[in-house]
Coordinates of C-alpha atoms in Angstrom, one line a residue:
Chain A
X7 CA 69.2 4.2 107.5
X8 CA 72.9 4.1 105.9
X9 CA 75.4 5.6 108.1
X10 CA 77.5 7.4 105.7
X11 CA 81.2 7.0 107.7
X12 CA 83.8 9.7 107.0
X13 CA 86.6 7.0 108.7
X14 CA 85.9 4.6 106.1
X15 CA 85.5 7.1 103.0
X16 CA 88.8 9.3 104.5
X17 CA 91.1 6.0 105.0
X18 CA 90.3 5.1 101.0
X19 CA 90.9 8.6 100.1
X20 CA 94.2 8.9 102.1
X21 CA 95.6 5.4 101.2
X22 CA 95.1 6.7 97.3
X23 CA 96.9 9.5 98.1
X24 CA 99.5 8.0 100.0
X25 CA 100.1 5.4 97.8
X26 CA 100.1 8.0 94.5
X27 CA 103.0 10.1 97.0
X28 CA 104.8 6.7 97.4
X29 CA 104.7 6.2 93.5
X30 CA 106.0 9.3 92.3
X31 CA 108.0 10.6 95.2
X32 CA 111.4 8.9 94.2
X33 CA 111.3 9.8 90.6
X34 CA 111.0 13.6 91.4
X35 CA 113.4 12.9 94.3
X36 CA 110.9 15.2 96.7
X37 CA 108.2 14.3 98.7
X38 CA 104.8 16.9 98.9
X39 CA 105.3 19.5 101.5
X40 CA 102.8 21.8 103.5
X41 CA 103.3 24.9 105.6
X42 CA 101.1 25.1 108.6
X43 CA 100.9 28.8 109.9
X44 CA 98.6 29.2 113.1
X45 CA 98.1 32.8 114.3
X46 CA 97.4 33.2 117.9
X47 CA 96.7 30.4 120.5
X48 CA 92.5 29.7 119.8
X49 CA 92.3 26.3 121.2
X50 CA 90.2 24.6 118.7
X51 CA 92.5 25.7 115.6
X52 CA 95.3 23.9 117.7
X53 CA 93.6 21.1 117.9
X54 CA 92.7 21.1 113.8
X55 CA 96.4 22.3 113.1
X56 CA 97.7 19.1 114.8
X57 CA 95.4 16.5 113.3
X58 CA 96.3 18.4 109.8
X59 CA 100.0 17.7 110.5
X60 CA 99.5 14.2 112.2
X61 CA 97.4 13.0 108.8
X62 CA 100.2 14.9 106.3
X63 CA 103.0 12.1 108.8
X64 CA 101.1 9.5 108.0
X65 CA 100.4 10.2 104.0
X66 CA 104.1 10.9 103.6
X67 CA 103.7 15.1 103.1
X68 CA 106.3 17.0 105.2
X69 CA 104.6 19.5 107.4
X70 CA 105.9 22.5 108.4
X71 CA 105.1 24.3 111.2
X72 CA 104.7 28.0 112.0
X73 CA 103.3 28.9 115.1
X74 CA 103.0 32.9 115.8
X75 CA 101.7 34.9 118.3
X76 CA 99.0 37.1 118.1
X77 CA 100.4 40.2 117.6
X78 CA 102.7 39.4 114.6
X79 CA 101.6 41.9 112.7
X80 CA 99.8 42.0 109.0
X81 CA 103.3 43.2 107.3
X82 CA 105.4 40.1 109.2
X83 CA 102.7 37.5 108.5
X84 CA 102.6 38.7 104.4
X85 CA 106.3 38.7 104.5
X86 CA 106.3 35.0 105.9
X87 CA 103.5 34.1 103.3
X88 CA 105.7 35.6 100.8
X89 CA 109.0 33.1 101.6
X90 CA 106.8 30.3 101.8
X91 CA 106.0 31.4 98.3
X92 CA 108.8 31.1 97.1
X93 CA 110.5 28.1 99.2
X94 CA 110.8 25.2 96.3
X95 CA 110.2 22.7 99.4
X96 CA 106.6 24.2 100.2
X97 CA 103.9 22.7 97.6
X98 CA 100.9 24.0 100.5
X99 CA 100.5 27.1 102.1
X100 CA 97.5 26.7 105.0
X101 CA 96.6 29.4 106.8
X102 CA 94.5 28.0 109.8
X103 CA 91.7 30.4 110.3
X104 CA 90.0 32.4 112.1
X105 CA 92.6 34.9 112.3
X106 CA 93.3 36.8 115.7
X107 CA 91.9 40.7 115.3
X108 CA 93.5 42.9 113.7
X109 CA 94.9 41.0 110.8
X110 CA 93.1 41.5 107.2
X111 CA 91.9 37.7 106.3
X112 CA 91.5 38.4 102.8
X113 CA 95.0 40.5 102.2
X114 CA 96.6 37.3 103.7
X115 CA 94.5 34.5 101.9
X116 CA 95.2 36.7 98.8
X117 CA 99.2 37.2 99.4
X118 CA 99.2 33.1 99.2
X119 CA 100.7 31.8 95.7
X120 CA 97.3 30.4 94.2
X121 CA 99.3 27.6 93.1
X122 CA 100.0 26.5 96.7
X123 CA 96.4 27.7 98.1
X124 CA 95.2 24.4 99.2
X125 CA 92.5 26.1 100.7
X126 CA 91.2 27.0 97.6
X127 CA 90.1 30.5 99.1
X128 CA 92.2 32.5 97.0
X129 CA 90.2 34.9 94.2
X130 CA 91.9 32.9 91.4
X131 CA 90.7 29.5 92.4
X132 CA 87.2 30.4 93.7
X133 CA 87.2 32.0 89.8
X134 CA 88.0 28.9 88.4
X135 CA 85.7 27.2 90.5
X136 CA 83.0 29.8 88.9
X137 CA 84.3 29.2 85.9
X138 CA 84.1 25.2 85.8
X139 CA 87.8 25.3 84.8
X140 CA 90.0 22.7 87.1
X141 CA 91.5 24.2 90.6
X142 CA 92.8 23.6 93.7
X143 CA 89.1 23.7 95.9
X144 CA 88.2 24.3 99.3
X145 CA 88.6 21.5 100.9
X146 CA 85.2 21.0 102.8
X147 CA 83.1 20.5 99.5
X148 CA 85.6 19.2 98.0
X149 CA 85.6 16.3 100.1
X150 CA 81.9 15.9 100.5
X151 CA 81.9 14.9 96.8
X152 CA 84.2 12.8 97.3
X153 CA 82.0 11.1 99.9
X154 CA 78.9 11.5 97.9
X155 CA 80.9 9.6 94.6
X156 CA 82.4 6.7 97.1
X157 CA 78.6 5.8 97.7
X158 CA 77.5 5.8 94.4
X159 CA 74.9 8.5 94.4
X160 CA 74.3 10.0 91.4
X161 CA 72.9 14.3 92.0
X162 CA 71.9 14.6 88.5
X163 CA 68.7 16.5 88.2
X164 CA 68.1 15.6 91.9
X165 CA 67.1 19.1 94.2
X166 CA 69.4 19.7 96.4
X167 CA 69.7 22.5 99.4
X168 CA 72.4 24.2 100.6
X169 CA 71.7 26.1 104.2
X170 CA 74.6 28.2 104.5
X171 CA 76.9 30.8 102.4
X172 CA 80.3 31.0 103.7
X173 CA 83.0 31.0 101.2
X174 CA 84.6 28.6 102.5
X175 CA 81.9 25.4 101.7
X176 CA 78.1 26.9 101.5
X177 CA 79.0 28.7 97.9
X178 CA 81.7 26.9 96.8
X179 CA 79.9 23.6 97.4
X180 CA 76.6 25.0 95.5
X181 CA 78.9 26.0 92.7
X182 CA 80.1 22.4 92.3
X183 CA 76.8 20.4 92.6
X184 CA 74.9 23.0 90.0
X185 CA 77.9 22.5 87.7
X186 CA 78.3 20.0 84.6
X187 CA 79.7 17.5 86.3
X188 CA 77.3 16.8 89.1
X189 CA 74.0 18.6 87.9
X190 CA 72.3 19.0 90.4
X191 CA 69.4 21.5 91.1
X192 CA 70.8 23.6 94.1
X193 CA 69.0 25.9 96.2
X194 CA 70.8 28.1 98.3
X195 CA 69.5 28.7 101.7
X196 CA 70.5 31.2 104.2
X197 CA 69.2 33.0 107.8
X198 CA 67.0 35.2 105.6
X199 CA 64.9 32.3 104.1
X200 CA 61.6 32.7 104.5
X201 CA 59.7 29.4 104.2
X202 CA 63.3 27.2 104.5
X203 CA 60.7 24.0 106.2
X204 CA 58.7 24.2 103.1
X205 CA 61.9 24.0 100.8
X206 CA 63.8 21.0 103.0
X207 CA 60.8 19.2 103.1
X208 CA 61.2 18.7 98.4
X209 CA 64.9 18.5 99.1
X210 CA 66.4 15.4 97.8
X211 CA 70.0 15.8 99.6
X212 CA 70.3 18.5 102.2
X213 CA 73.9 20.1 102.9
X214 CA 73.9 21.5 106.5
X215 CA 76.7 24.7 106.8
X216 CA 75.2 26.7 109.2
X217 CA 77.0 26.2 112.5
X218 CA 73.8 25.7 114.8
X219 CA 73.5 22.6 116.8
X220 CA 71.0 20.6 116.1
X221 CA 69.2 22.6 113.4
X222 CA 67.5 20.2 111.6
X223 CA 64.6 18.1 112.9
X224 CA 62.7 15.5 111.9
X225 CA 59.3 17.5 110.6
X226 CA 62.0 19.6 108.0
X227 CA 63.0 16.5 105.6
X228 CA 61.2 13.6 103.5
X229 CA 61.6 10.2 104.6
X230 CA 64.0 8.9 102.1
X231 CA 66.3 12.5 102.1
X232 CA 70.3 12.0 102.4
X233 CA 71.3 14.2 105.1
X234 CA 74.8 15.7 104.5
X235 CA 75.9 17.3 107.7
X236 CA 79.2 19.8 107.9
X237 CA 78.7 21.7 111.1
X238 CA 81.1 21.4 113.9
X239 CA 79.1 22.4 117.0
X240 CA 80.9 22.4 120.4
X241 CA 77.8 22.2 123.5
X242 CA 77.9 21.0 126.6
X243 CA 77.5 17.5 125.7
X244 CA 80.2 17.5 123.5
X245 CA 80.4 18.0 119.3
X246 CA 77.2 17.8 117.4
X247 CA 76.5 18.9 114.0
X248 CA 73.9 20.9 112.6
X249 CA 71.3 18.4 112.5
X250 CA 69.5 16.4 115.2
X251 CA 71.1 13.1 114.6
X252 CA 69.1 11.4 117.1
X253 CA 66.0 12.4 116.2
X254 CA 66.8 11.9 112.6
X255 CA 68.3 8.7 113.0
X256 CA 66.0 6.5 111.2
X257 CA 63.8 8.9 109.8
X258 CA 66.3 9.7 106.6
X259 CA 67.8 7.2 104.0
X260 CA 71.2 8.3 104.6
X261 CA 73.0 10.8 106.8
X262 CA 76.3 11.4 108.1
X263 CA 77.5 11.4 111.8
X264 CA 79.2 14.2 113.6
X265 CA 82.0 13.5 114.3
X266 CA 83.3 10.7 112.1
X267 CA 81.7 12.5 109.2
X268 CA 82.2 15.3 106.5
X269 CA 85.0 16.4 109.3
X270 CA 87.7 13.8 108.4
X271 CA 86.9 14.4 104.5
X272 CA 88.3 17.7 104.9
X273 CA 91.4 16.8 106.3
X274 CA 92.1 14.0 103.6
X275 CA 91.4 16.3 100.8
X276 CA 93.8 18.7 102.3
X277 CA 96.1 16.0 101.4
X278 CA 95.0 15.3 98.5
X279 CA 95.0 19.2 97.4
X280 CA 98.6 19.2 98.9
X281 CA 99.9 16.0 96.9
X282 CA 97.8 18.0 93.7
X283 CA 100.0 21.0 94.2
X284 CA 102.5 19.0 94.9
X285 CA 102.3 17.2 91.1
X286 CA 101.9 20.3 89.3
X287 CA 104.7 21.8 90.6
X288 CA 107.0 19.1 89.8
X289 CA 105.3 19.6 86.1
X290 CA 103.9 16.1 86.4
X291 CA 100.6 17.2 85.6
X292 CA 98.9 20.8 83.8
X293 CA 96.7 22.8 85.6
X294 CA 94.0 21.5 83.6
X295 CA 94.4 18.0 84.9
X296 CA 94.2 18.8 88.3
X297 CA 91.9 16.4 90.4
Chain B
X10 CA 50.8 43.4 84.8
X11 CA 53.9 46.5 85.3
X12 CA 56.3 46.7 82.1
X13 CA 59.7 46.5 83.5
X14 CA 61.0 49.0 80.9
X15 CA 64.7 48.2 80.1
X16 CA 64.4 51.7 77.9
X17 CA 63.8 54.1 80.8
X18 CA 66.2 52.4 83.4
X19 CA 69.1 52.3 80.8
X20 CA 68.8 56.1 80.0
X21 CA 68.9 56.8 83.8
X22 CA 71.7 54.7 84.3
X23 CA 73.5 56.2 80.7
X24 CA 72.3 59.4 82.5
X25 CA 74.5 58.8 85.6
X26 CA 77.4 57.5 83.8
X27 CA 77.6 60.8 81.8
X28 CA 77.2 63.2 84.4
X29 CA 80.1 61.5 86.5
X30 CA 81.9 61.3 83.9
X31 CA 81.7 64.9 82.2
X32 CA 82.4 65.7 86.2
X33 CA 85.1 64.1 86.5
X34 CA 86.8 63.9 83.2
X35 CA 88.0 67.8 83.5
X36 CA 89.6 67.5 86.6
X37 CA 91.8 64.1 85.4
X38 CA 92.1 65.1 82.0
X39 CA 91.4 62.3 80.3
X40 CA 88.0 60.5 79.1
X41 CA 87.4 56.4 79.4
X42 CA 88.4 54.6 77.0
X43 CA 87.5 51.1 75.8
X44 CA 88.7 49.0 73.8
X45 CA 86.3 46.7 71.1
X46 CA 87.9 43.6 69.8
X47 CA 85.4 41.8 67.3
X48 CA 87.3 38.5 65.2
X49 CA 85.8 37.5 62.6
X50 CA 82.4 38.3 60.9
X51 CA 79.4 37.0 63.1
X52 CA 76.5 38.9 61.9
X53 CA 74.9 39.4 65.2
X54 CA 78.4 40.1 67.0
X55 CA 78.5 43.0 64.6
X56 CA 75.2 44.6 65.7
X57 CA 76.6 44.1 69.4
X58 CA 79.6 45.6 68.7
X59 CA 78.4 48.7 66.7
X60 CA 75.7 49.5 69.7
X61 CA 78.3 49.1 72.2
X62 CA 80.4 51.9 70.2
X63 CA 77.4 54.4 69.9
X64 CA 76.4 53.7 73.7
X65 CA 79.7 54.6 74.3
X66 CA 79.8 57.7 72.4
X67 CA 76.6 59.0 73.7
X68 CA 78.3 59.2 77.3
X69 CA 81.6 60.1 76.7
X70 CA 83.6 57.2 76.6
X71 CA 86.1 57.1 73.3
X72 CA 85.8 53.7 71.8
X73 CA 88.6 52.4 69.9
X74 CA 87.8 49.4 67.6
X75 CA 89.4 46.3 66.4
X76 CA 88.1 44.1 63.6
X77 CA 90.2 41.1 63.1
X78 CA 89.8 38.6 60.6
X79 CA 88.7 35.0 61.8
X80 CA 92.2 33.6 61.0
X81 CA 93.9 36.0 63.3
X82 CA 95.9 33.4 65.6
X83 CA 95.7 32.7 69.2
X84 CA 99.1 34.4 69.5
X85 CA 98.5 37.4 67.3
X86 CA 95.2 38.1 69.5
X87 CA 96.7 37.6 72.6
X88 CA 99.6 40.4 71.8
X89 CA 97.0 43.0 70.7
X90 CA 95.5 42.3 74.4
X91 CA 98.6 42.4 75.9
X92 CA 99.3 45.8 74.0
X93 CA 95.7 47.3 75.3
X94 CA 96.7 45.9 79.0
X95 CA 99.5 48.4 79.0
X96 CA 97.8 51.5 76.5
X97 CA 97.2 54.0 79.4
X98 CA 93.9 55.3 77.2
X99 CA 92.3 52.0 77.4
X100 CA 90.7 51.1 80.5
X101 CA 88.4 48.6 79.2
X102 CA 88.8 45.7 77.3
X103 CA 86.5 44.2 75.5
X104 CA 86.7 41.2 73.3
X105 CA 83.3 40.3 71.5
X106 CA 82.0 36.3 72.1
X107 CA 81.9 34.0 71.1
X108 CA 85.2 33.5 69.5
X109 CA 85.7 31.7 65.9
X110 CA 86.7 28.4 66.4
X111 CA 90.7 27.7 66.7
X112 CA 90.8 30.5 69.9
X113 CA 90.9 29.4 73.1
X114 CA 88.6 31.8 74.5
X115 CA 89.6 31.0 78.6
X116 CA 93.1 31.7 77.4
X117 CA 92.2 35.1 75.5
X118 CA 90.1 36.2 78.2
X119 CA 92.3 35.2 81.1
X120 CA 95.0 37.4 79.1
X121 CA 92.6 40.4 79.9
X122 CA 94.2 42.4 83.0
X123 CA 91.2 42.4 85.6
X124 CA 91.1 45.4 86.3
X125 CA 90.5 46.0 82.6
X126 CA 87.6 43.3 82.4
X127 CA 84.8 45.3 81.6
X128 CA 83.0 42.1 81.4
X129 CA 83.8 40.7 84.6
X130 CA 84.9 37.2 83.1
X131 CA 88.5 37.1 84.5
X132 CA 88.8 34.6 87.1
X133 CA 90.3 36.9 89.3
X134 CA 86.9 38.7 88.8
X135 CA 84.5 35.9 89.2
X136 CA 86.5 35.0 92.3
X137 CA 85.9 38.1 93.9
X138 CA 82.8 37.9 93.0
X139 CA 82.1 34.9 94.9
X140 CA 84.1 35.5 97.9
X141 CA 81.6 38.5 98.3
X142 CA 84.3 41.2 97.3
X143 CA 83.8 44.4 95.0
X144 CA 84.8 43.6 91.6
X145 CA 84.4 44.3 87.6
X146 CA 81.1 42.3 87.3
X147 CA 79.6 40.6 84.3
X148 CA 77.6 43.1 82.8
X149 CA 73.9 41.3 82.4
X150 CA 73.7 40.0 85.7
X151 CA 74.9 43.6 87.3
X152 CA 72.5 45.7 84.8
X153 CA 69.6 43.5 85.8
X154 CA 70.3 44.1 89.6
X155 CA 70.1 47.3 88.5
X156 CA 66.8 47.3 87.1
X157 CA 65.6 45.5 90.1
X158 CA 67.0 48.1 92.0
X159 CA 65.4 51.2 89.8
X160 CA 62.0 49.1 90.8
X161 CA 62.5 49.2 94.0
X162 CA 62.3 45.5 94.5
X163 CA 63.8 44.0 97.7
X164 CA 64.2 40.5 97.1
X165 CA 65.1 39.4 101.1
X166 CA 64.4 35.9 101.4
X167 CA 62.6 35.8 98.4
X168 CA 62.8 32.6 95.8
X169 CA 64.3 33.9 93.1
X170 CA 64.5 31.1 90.4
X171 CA 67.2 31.0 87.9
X172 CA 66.9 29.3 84.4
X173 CA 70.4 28.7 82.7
X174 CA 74.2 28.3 84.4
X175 CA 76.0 30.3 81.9
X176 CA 79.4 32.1 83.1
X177 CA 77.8 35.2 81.6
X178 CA 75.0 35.1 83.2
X179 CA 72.9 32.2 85.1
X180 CA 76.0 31.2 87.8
X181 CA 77.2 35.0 88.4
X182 CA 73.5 36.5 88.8
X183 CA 72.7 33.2 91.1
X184 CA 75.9 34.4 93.5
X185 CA 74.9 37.8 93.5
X186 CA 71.3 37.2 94.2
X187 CA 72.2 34.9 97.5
X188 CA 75.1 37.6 98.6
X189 CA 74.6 39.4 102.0
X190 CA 73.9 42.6 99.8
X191 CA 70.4 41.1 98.2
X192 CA 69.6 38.0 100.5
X193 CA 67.7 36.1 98.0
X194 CA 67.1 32.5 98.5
X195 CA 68.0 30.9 94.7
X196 CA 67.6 28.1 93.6
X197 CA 69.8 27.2 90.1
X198 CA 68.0 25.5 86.9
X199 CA 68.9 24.4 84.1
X200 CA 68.8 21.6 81.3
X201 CA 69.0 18.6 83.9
X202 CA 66.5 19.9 86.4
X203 CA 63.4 17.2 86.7
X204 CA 60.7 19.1 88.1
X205 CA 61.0 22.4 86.6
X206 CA 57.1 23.5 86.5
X207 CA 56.8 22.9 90.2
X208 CA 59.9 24.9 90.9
X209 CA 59.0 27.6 89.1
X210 CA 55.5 28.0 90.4
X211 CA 56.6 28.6 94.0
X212 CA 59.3 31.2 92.3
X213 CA 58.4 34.9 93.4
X214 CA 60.9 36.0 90.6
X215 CA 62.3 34.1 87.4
X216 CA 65.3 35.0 85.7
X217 CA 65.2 33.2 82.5
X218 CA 68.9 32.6 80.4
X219 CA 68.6 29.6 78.7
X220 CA 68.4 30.6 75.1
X221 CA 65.2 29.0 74.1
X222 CA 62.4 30.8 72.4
X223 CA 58.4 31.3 74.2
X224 CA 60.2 28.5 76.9
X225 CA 58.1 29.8 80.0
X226 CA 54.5 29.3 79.9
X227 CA 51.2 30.5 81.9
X228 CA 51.3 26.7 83.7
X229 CA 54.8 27.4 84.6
X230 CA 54.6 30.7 86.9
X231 CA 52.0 31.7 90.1
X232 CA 50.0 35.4 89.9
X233 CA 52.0 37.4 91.5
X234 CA 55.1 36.2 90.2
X235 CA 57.8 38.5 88.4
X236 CA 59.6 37.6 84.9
X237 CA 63.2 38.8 84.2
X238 CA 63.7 38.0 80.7
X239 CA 67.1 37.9 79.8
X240 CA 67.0 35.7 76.3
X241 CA 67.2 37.0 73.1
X242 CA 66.4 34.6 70.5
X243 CA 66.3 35.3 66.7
X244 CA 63.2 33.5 65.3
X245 CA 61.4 33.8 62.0
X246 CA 58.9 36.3 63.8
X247 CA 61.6 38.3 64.7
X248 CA 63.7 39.0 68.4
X249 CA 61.9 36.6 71.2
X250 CA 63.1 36.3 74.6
X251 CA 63.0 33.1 76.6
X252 CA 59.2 34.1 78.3
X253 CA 56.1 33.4 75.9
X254 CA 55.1 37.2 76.6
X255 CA 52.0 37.4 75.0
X256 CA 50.6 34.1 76.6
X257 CA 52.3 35.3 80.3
X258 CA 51.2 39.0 79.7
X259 CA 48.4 40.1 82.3
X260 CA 48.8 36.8 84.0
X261 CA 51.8 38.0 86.2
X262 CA 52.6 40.9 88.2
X263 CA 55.8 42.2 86.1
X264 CA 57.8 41.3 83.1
X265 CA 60.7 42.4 81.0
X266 CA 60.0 42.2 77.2
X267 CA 62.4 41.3 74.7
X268 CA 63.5 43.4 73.2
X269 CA 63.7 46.7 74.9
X270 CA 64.3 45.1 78.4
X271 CA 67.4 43.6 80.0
X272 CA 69.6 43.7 76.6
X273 CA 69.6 47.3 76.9
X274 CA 70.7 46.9 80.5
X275 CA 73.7 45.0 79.7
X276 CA 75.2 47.7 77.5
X277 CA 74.7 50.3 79.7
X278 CA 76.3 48.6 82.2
X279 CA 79.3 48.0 80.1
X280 CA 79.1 51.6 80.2
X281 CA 79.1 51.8 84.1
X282 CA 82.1 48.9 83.9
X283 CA 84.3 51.1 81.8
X284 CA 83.5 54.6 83.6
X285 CA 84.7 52.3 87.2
X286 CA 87.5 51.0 86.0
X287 CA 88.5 54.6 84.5
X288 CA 88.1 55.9 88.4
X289 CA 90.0 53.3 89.6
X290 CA 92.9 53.9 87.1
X291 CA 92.5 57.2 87.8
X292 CA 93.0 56.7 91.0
X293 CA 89.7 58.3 92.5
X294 CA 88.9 55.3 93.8
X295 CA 89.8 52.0 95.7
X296 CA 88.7 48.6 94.4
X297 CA 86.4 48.3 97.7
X298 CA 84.6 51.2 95.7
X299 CA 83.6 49.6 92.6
X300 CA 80.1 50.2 92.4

């Protein structure tokens, strides 16, 4: 079985990005930067908040940092969003989610400049990813493809499934394998799914986005199925994704670990979104040329 | 087999959209309006765009029309937009596709002011669209929900198979097929797909838009399968749809014929489009109301 390693894939895709930074930074006399805003103190998005700032150190993107507390307030947090907007040194704008209650997620995601939404979660950007014009995508598909390309693996006309639907990978990645530049045949799975064994057992490449530890087992897939796996499961014995990685291991052709897997890819294309943004604000490339 | 009558379901849903709109109109003092923009002198663009008029007639809504000649100009087309964006009688906008060749279609069509795209093909549209929000929706893909609707289908963890990825139609109906709203499991074909037949024998419903004539055959579907026709192919015979009816007829539980079926759907919903973006520039309702 191939162990398809996030480190290896993420360290190529952030040395191309820091080296592309390192290229063009002195003639624009600016380096890419990225505004960080955590809401609240939810342990885990501290942890992911750091490691986003720690990788944007090391690619040479200037982070910075706004951490509120919870009770900010919908009108302060739009207002902030709105100066970031507007601040010429800010080519990113992340907003760490989940957001404490009582703030509107979407108002927020949809007060960003799409321009700097590196999350790709803004209306305008999930259009054009409907649309199969060029945008700044989330960053969780965006960088499974890019592990899926570094290993050669061609998806057209292979059947792929998709368990999931957030809006943040399930649809957004099912968009992007069923479009003309990968396709695929995608089927969408979800909790309502009636026969989903059936349907994983023809599946060629299976995307796990579902959040449930351990999920997939041995008696769902064929033997020589690539197992893509972005859940991020915390359990008692530590993280795990959404497949059975042990009881898999060996059984599949290929499949990625969790940790050290689709996890990493999403950072680095962070970075690469943020260096994106970074060139089309700095007009060296047009929105139609963006990565 | 049950005849899926586009006819009957698109004089109940014209129905609707007159009643709420001779209710309303009094009280607001002003009718819909929308706004027909036909370049050039495609024959079958013509037919479209006089039936769209007389639909709109027959419910109320004042049309107001605008033939241009094929040499128009990008910049000539995109000012008569802009114009209708700010005519407070217009609240739809409608420009006729395709384009003749010279006009950047994304470019006229992203000049459209969402919330007068009546055909739901604004990015800002599509977006919401995916991110599961209320939006202008592309009319085909809403007036077939429609009809599945005025059946009484529930398609819950059904596999709904869709033929074709069109931005009109295939990729739009796909989303709103999976959304929480319908719960669908979907699977997206098209040109590249390898093993089509098998796919679409374990399909409970198959939406075909792929454009080609008689293309589904008996060997293709199971018994109790249903067939939502949404081609319209000119052949020497006459209007076909993208279903060999006469070869599937009896030997499926329901399907839509062409014509008569979901192309009369998709004008009545243009009619529904118009009447919600009226309420909502009105003011009698939110954008979380769109139907």
């Amino acid at each position: 079985m191939l162990l398809l390693e996030g480190k290896s894939v993420s360290k190529a895709l952030r040395a191309k990005v820091k080296e592309e930074i390192a290229a063009l930074s002195s003639a624009v006399k600016r380096v890419p930067g990225l505004a960080v805003i955590l809401v609240g103190e939810d342990p885990a998005s501290q942890v992911y908040v750091r490691n986003k700032e720690k990788a944007c150190e090391e690619v040479g993107i200037t982070s910075y940092s706004y951490r509120l507390p919870h009770d900010i307030g919908q009108e302060n947090l739009i207002k902030l969003i709105r100066e970031l907007n507007a601040d010429d040194r800010v080519d990113g704008i992340l907003l760490q989610l989940p957001l404490p209650e009582g703030l509107n997620t979407q108002a927020c995601l949809q007060a960003i400049d799409p321009r700097k939404d590196v999350d790709g979660l803004h209306p305008e950007n999930q259009g054009r990813l409907a649309l199969g014009l060029k945008a700044l995508r989330p960053c969780t598909p965006a960088g499974t493809l890019f592990l899926l390309d570094y290993y050669k693996y061609d998806l057209e006309g292979k059947n792929c499934v998709v368990l999931g639907r957030s809006h943040l990978v399930g649809r957004p990645l099912a968009m992007m394998l069923n479009d003309k530049t990968m396709n695929a045949t995608v089927t969408m799975c979800h909790s309502k799914t009636r026969n989903l064994k059936e349907i994983c057992r023809q599946a060629d490449f299976i995307f796990l986005a579902i959040g449930r530890p351990r999920f997939l087992t041995p008696d769902m897939v064929k033997e020589d199925a690539v197992i893509i796996d972005i859940g991020i499961n915390r359990t008692e014995d530590g993280l795990c994704g959404d497949a059975d990685f042990k009881a898999l291991e060996g059984k599949v052709a290929a499949m990625t670990p969790v940790p050290g897997g689709i996890g990493l890819m999403t950072i680095s294309q962070l970075l690469e979104n943020t260096m994106q943004a970074w060139k089309y604000a700095m007009g060296l490339i047009r929105l139609e040329d963006l990565a």
